[in-house]
Amino acid sequence: MPHIPLHYVDLRTFCYATEDEKRVESALRTLLPDGFEIERAESEGHYGDRILVLSARVENADGIRTVLARLAAIEEGDRLVSELDERVTENTELFFRVDKQAAFQGEVAIGEGITVRAKVEAYPATKEAAVENAREVLEELEAESGEDHEEASG
């Protein structure tokens, strides 16, 4: 993927009082480049319980390539492509969620827990242009993922 049509990728998850912070961080790191810095912010739930917000913004091309390569393992990539009209905003941002428990186990699946927000390059900056660019990225990821599966099984 020579040109990355994304300005940045934001990843965010919550660590609730009932969860192990190291496990939640490990889940988030499944999607990040090695050694990438994770920001932490403490918050409080409705009943006074502690909630830790873990987040990271990847802005450089190599880092974004790494995140995309890790997201290529999503088995529901075709589902993401078919839902792009609902997942891309008027501000040219692509949103979806990754299953936090699966990520902790080193797998990538659509689910709840880790929010992925990617700012899609679009000229002109319209939702339609962003949807088309996001489609190209996701279809290319799917193709690369298919090649990886063929190499692994062949």
Coordinates of N, CA and C in Angstrom, one line a residue:
M1 N 0.9 -1.2 0.0 CA 0.0 0.0 0.0 C 0.9 1.2 0.0
P2 N 1.3 1.7 -1.2 CA 2.2 2.9 -1.3 C 1.6 4.1 -0.7
H3 N 0.4 4.5 -1.1 CA -0.2 5.8 -0.6 C -1.2 5.4 0.5
I4 N -1.2 6.1 1.6 CA -2.1 5.9 2.7 C -3.1 7.0 2.7
P5 N -4.4 6.7 2.3 CA -5.4 7.8 2.2 C -6.0 8.1 3.6
L6 N -5.2 8.0 4.6 CA -5.7 8.4 6.0 C -4.8 9.4 6.6
H7 N -5.4 10.4 7.2 CA -4.6 11.4 7.9 C -4.1 10.9 9.3
Y8 N -5.0 10.1 10.0 CA -4.6 9.5 11.3 C -5.6 8.4 11.6
V9 N -5.2 7.6 12.6 CA -6.1 6.6 13.1 C -6.1 6.8 14.6
D10 N -7.3 6.9 15.2 CA -7.4 7.0 16.7 C -8.0 5.7 17.2
L11 N -7.4 5.2 18.3 CA -7.9 4.0 18.9 C -8.2 4.4 20.4
R12 N -9.4 3.9 20.9 CA -9.7 4.2 22.3 C -10.5 3.1 22.9
T13 N -10.2 2.8 24.1 CA -10.9 1.8 24.9 C -11.0 2.2 26.3
F14 N -12.0 1.6 27.0 CA -12.2 1.9 28.4 C -11.7 0.7 29.3
C15 N -11.1 1.0 30.4 CA -10.8 -0.1 31.4 C -11.7 0.2 32.6
Y16 N -12.6 -0.7 32.8 CA -13.5 -0.5 33.9 C -12.9 -1.1 35.2
A17 N -13.5 -0.7 36.3 CA -13.0 -1.2 37.6 C -12.9 -2.7 37.7
T18 N -13.8 -3.4 37.0 CA -13.8 -4.9 37.0 C -12.8 -5.5 36.1
E19 N -12.0 -4.7 35.3 CA -11.1 -5.2 34.4 C -9.6 -5.0 34.8
D20 N -8.8 -5.9 34.3 CA -7.3 -5.8 34.6 C -6.7 -4.8 33.6
E21 N -6.1 -3.7 34.1 CA -5.5 -2.7 33.2 C -4.5 -3.2 32.2
K22 N -3.7 -4.2 32.7 CA -2.6 -4.7 31.8 C -3.3 -5.5 30.6
R23 N -4.4 -6.2 30.9 CA -5.0 -7.0 29.9 C -5.7 -6.1 28.9
V24 N -6.3 -5.0 29.3 CA -7.0 -4.0 28.4 C -5.9 -3.3 27.6
E25 N -4.8 -3.0 28.2 CA -3.7 -2.3 27.4 C -3.2 -3.3 26.4
S26 N -3.0 -4.6 26.8 CA -2.6 -5.6 25.8 C -3.5 -5.7 24.6
A27 N -4.8 -5.7 24.9 CA -5.8 -5.7 23.8 C -5.6 -4.6 22.8
L28 N -5.4 -3.4 23.4 CA -5.2 -2.2 22.5 C -3.9 -2.3 21.7
R29 N -2.9 -2.8 22.4 CA -1.6 -3.0 21.7 C -1.6 -3.9 20.5
T30 N -2.6 -4.8 20.5 CA -2.8 -5.7 19.4 C -2.9 -5.0 18.1
L31 N -3.5 -3.8 18.1 CA -3.7 -3.0 16.9 C -2.6 -1.9 16.7
L32 N -1.7 -1.7 17.6 CA -0.8 -0.6 17.5 C 0.6 -1.1 17.1
P33 N 1.4 -0.2 16.5 CA 2.8 -0.5 16.3 C 3.5 -0.8 17.6
D34 N 4.6 -1.6 17.5 CA 5.3 -2.0 18.7 C 5.9 -0.8 19.5
G35 N 5.7 -0.8 20.8 CA 6.2 0.3 21.6 C 5.5 1.6 21.5
F36 N 4.4 1.6 20.9 CA 3.6 2.9 20.7 C 3.1 3.4 22.0
E37 N 3.2 4.7 22.2 CA 2.7 5.3 23.5 C 1.2 5.3 23.6
I38 N 0.7 4.9 24.7 CA -0.7 5.0 25.0 C -1.0 6.0 26.0
E39 N -1.9 6.9 25.7 CA -2.3 7.9 26.7 C -3.4 7.4 27.7
R40 N -3.3 7.8 28.9 CA -4.2 7.4 29.9 C -4.9 8.6 30.5
A41 N -6.2 8.5 30.7 CA -7.0 9.5 31.4 C -8.0 8.9 32.3
E42 N -8.0 9.3 33.6 CA -9.0 8.7 34.5 C -10.3 9.5 34.5
S43 N -11.3 8.7 34.6 CA -12.7 9.3 34.6 C -13.4 8.5 35.7
E44 N -14.7 8.9 35.9 CA -15.5 8.3 36.9 C -16.8 7.9 36.4
G45 N -17.3 6.7 36.7 CA -18.6 6.2 36.2 C -19.7 6.8 37.0
H46 N -20.9 6.5 36.6 CA -22.1 7.0 37.2 C -22.2 6.7 38.7
Y47 N -21.7 5.6 39.1 CA -21.7 5.2 40.5 C -20.4 5.5 41.3
G48 N -19.6 6.3 40.7 CA -18.3 6.7 41.4 C -17.2 5.7 41.1
D49 N -17.4 4.7 40.3 CA -16.4 3.8 40.0 C -15.4 4.4 39.0
R50 N -14.1 3.9 39.1 CA -13.0 4.5 38.3 C -13.1 3.9 36.9
I51 N -13.0 4.7 35.9 CA -12.8 4.3 34.5 C -11.6 4.9 34.0
L52 N -10.7 4.0 33.4 CA -9.5 4.5 32.8 C -9.7 4.5 31.3
V53 N -9.4 5.6 30.7 CA -9.6 5.7 29.2 C -8.2 5.6 28.6
L54 N -8.0 4.6 27.8 CA -6.7 4.3 27.1 C -6.9 4.7 25.6
S55 N -6.0 5.5 25.1 CA -6.1 6.0 23.7 C -4.8 6.2 23.1
A56 N -4.8 6.2 21.7 CA -3.6 6.4 21.0 C -4.0 7.0 19.6
R57 N -3.2 7.9 19.1 CA -3.4 8.5 17.8 C -2.2 8.2 17.0
V58 N -2.4 7.5 15.9 CA -1.3 7.1 15.0 C -1.4 8.1 13.8
E59 N -0.3 8.9 13.6 CA -0.4 9.9 12.5 C 0.7 9.7 11.4
N60 N 1.7 9.0 11.7 CA 2.8 8.8 10.6 C 2.4 7.6 9.7
A61 N 2.8 7.7 8.5 CA 2.5 6.7 7.5 C 2.8 5.3 7.9
D62 N 4.1 5.1 8.4 CA 4.5 3.7 8.8 C 3.6 3.2 9.9
G63 N 3.3 4.0 10.9 CA 2.4 3.6 12.0 C 1.0 3.3 11.5
I64 N 0.5 4.1 10.6 CA -0.8 3.8 10.0 C -0.8 2.5 9.2
R65 N 0.3 2.3 8.5 CA 0.4 1.0 7.7 C 0.4 -0.2 8.7
T66 N 1.0 0.0 9.8 CA 1.1 -1.1 10.8 C -0.4 -1.4 11.4
V67 N -1.1 -0.3 11.7 CA -2.4 -0.5 12.2 C -3.3 -1.1 11.1
L68 N -3.2 -0.7 9.9 CA -4.0 -1.3 8.8 C -3.6 -2.7 8.6
A69 N -2.4 -3.1 8.7 CA -1.9 -4.5 8.5 C -2.6 -5.3 9.6
R70 N -2.6 -4.8 10.8 CA -3.2 -5.6 11.9 C -4.8 -5.7 11.8
L71 N -5.4 -4.6 11.2 CA -6.8 -4.6 11.0 C -7.2 -5.5 9.8
A72 N -6.2 -5.8 9.0 CA -6.5 -6.7 7.8 C -7.0 -8.0 8.2
A73 N -6.7 -8.4 9.4 CA -7.1 -9.7 9.9 C -8.6 -9.8 10.2
I74 N -9.3 -8.7 10.1 CA -10.8 -8.7 10.4 C -11.5 -9.6 9.4
E75 N -12.2 -10.6 9.9 CA -12.9 -11.5 9.0 C -14.1 -10.8 8.4
E76 N -14.6 -9.8 9.0 CA -15.9 -9.2 8.6 C -15.5 -8.0 7.7
G77 N -14.4 -8.0 7.0 CA -14.0 -6.8 6.2 C -15.1 -6.5 5.1
D78 N -15.7 -7.5 4.5 CA -16.7 -7.3 3.5 C -17.9 -6.6 4.1
R79 N -18.2 -7.0 5.4 CA -19.3 -6.3 6.1 C -19.0 -4.8 6.3
L80 N -17.8 -4.5 6.7 CA -17.4 -3.1 6.8 C -17.6 -2.3 5.5
V81 N -17.1 -2.9 4.4 CA -17.2 -2.3 3.1 C -18.7 -2.0 2.8
S82 N -19.6 -3.0 3.0 CA -21.0 -2.9 2.7 C -21.7 -1.8 3.6
E83 N -21.1 -1.5 4.7 CA -21.7 -0.6 5.7 C -21.0 0.8 5.7
L84 N -20.2 1.1 4.7 CA -19.4 2.3 4.7 C -20.3 3.6 4.7
D85 N -21.5 3.6 4.0 CA -22.3 4.8 4.1 C -22.8 5.1 5.5
E86 N -22.9 4.1 6.3 CA -23.3 4.3 7.7 C -22.1 4.6 8.6
R87 N -20.9 4.2 8.2 CA -19.7 4.3 9.0 C -18.8 5.5 8.7
V88 N -19.1 6.2 7.6 CA -18.3 7.4 7.3 C -19.2 8.6 7.5
T89 N -18.6 9.6 8.3 CA -19.4 10.8 8.6 C -19.2 11.9 7.5
E90 N -20.0 12.9 7.7 CA -19.9 14.1 6.8 C -18.5 14.7 6.9
N91 N -17.8 14.5 8.1 CA -16.5 15.1 8.4 C -15.4 14.1 7.9
T92 N -15.8 13.2 7.0 CA -14.8 12.2 6.4 C -14.1 11.3 7.4
E93 N -14.8 10.9 8.5 CA -14.2 10.0 9.5 C -14.9 8.7 9.4
L94 N -14.1 7.6 9.4 CA -14.6 6.3 9.4 C -14.6 5.7 10.8
F95 N -15.7 5.2 11.3 CA -15.8 4.6 12.6 C -16.2 3.2 12.6
F96 N -15.6 2.4 13.4 CA -16.1 1.0 13.7 C -15.5 0.6 15.0
R97 N -15.9 -0.6 15.5 CA -15.4 -1.1 16.8 C -14.9 -2.5 16.6
V98 N -13.8 -2.7 17.4 CA -13.2 -4.0 17.4 C -13.4 -4.7 18.8
D99 N -13.6 -6.0 18.8 CA -13.9 -6.7 20.0 C -12.7 -6.7 20.9
K100 N -12.8 -6.2 22.1 CA -11.7 -6.0 23.0 C -11.2 -7.4 23.5
Q101 N -12.1 -8.4 23.8 CA -11.7 -9.7 24.3 C -10.9 -10.4 23.2
A102 N -11.4 -10.4 22.0 CA -10.7 -11.0 20.9 C -9.3 -10.4 20.7
A103 N -9.3 -9.0 20.8 CA -8.0 -8.4 20.6 C -7.0 -8.8 21.7
F104 N -7.5 -9.0 22.9 CA -6.6 -9.5 24.0 C -6.0 -10.8 23.6
Q105 N -6.8 -11.6 22.9 CA -6.3 -13.0 22.5 C -5.5 -12.9 21.2
G106 N -5.2 -11.7 20.7 CA -4.4 -11.5 19.5 C -5.2 -11.6 18.2
E107 N -6.6 -11.6 18.3 CA -7.4 -11.7 17.1 C -8.1 -10.4 16.9
V108 N -8.5 -10.1 15.6 CA -9.2 -8.9 15.3 C -10.6 -9.2 14.7
A109 N -11.6 -8.8 15.4 CA -13.0 -9.0 15.0 C -13.8 -7.8 15.3
I110 N -14.9 -7.6 14.5 CA -15.8 -6.5 14.7 C -16.6 -6.9 16.0
G111 N -16.7 -5.9 16.9 CA -17.4 -6.2 18.2 C -17.4 -4.9 19.0
E112 N -17.5 -5.1 20.3 CA -17.5 -4.0 21.2 C -16.2 -3.9 22.0
G113 N -15.8 -2.7 22.3 CA -14.7 -2.5 23.2 C -13.6 -1.5 22.8
I114 N -13.2 -1.6 21.6 CA -12.1 -0.7 21.1 C -12.7 0.1 19.9
T115 N -12.8 1.4 20.1 CA -13.3 2.2 19.0 C -12.1 2.6 18.1
V116 N -12.4 2.5 16.8 CA -11.4 2.9 15.8 C -12.0 4.0 15.0
R117 N -11.3 5.1 14.9 CA -11.7 6.3 14.2 C -10.6 6.7 13.3
A118 N -10.8 6.7 12.0 CA -9.8 7.1 11.0 C -10.3 8.3 10.2
K119 N -9.4 9.3 10.1 CA -9.7 10.5 9.3 C -9.3 10.1 7.9
V120 N -10.3 10.0 7.0 CA -10.0 9.6 5.6 C -9.7 10.9 4.7
E121 N -8.6 10.8 3.9 CA -8.3 11.8 3.0 C -9.4 11.9 1.9
A122 N -9.9 13.0 1.6 CA -10.9 13.1 0.6 C -10.8 14.5 0.0
Y123 N -10.6 14.6 -1.3 CA -10.5 15.8 -2.1 C -11.5 15.7 -3.3
P124 N -12.6 16.4 -3.2 CA -13.0 17.4 -2.2 C -13.4 16.7 -0.9
A125 N -13.5 17.4 0.2 CA -13.8 16.8 1.5 C -15.3 16.6 1.6
T126 N -15.7 15.5 0.9 CA -17.1 15.2 1.0 C -17.2 13.7 1.5
K127 N -18.4 13.4 2.0 CA -18.6 12.1 2.5 C -18.5 11.1 1.4
E128 N -19.0 11.4 0.2 CA -18.9 10.5 -0.9 C -17.5 10.2 -1.3
A129 N -16.6 11.2 -1.4 CA -15.2 11.0 -1.7 C -14.6 10.1 -0.6
A130 N -14.9 10.4 0.7 CA -14.3 9.6 1.8 C -14.8 8.2 1.8
V131 N -16.0 8.0 1.4 CA -16.5 6.6 1.3 C -15.8 5.8 0.3
E132 N -15.5 6.5 -0.9 CA -14.8 5.8 -2.0 C -13.4 5.5 -1.5
N133 N -12.7 6.4 -0.9 CA -11.3 6.2 -0.4 C -11.3 5.1 0.6
A134 N -12.2 5.1 1.6 CA -12.3 4.1 2.6 C -12.5 2.8 2.0
R135 N -13.4 2.7 1.0 CA -13.7 1.4 0.3 C -12.4 0.9 -0.3
E136 N -11.6 1.8 -1.0 CA -10.3 1.3 -1.6 C -9.4 0.7 -0.5
V137 N -9.3 1.4 0.6 CA -8.4 0.9 1.7 C -8.9 -0.4 2.2
L138 N -10.2 -0.6 2.5 CA -10.7 -1.8 3.0 C -10.6 -2.9 2.0
E139 N -10.9 -2.7 0.8 CA -10.8 -3.7 -0.2 C -9.4 -4.2 -0.4
E140 N -8.4 -3.2 -0.4 CA -7.0 -3.6 -0.5 C -6.6 -4.4 0.7
L141 N -7.1 -4.1 1.9 CA -6.8 -4.8 3.1 C -7.3 -6.3 3.0
E142 N -8.5 -6.4 2.5 CA -9.1 -7.7 2.3 C -8.3 -8.5 1.3
A143 N -7.9 -7.9 0.2 CA -7.1 -8.6 -0.8 C -5.7 -9.1 -0.2
E144 N -5.1 -8.2 0.6 CA -3.8 -8.5 1.3 C -4.0 -9.7 2.3
S145 N -5.1 -9.6 3.0 CA -5.5 -10.6 4.0 C -5.7 -11.9 3.3
G146 N -6.4 -11.9 2.2 CA -6.6 -13.1 1.4 C -5.3 -13.8 0.9
E147 N -4.4 -12.9 0.5 CA -3.1 -13.4 0.1 C -2.4 -14.0 1.2
D148 N -2.4 -13.4 2.4 CA -1.7 -14.0 3.6 C -2.3 -15.3 4.0
H149 N -3.7 -15.5 3.9 CA -4.3 -16.7 4.2 C -3.9 -17.8 3.2
E150 N -3.8 -17.4 1.9 CA -3.4 -18.4 0.9 C -1.9 -18.9 1.1
E151 N -1.0 -17.9 1.5 CA 0.4 -18.2 1.7 C 0.5 -19.2 3.0
A152 N -0.3 -18.9 4.0 CA -0.3 -19.7 5.2 C -0.8 -21.1 5.0
S153 N -1.8 -21.2 4.1 CA -2.3 -22.6 3.9 C -1.6 -23.3 2.8
G154 N -0.9 -22.6 2.0 CA -0.3 -23.2 0.8 C 1.1 -23.6 0.9

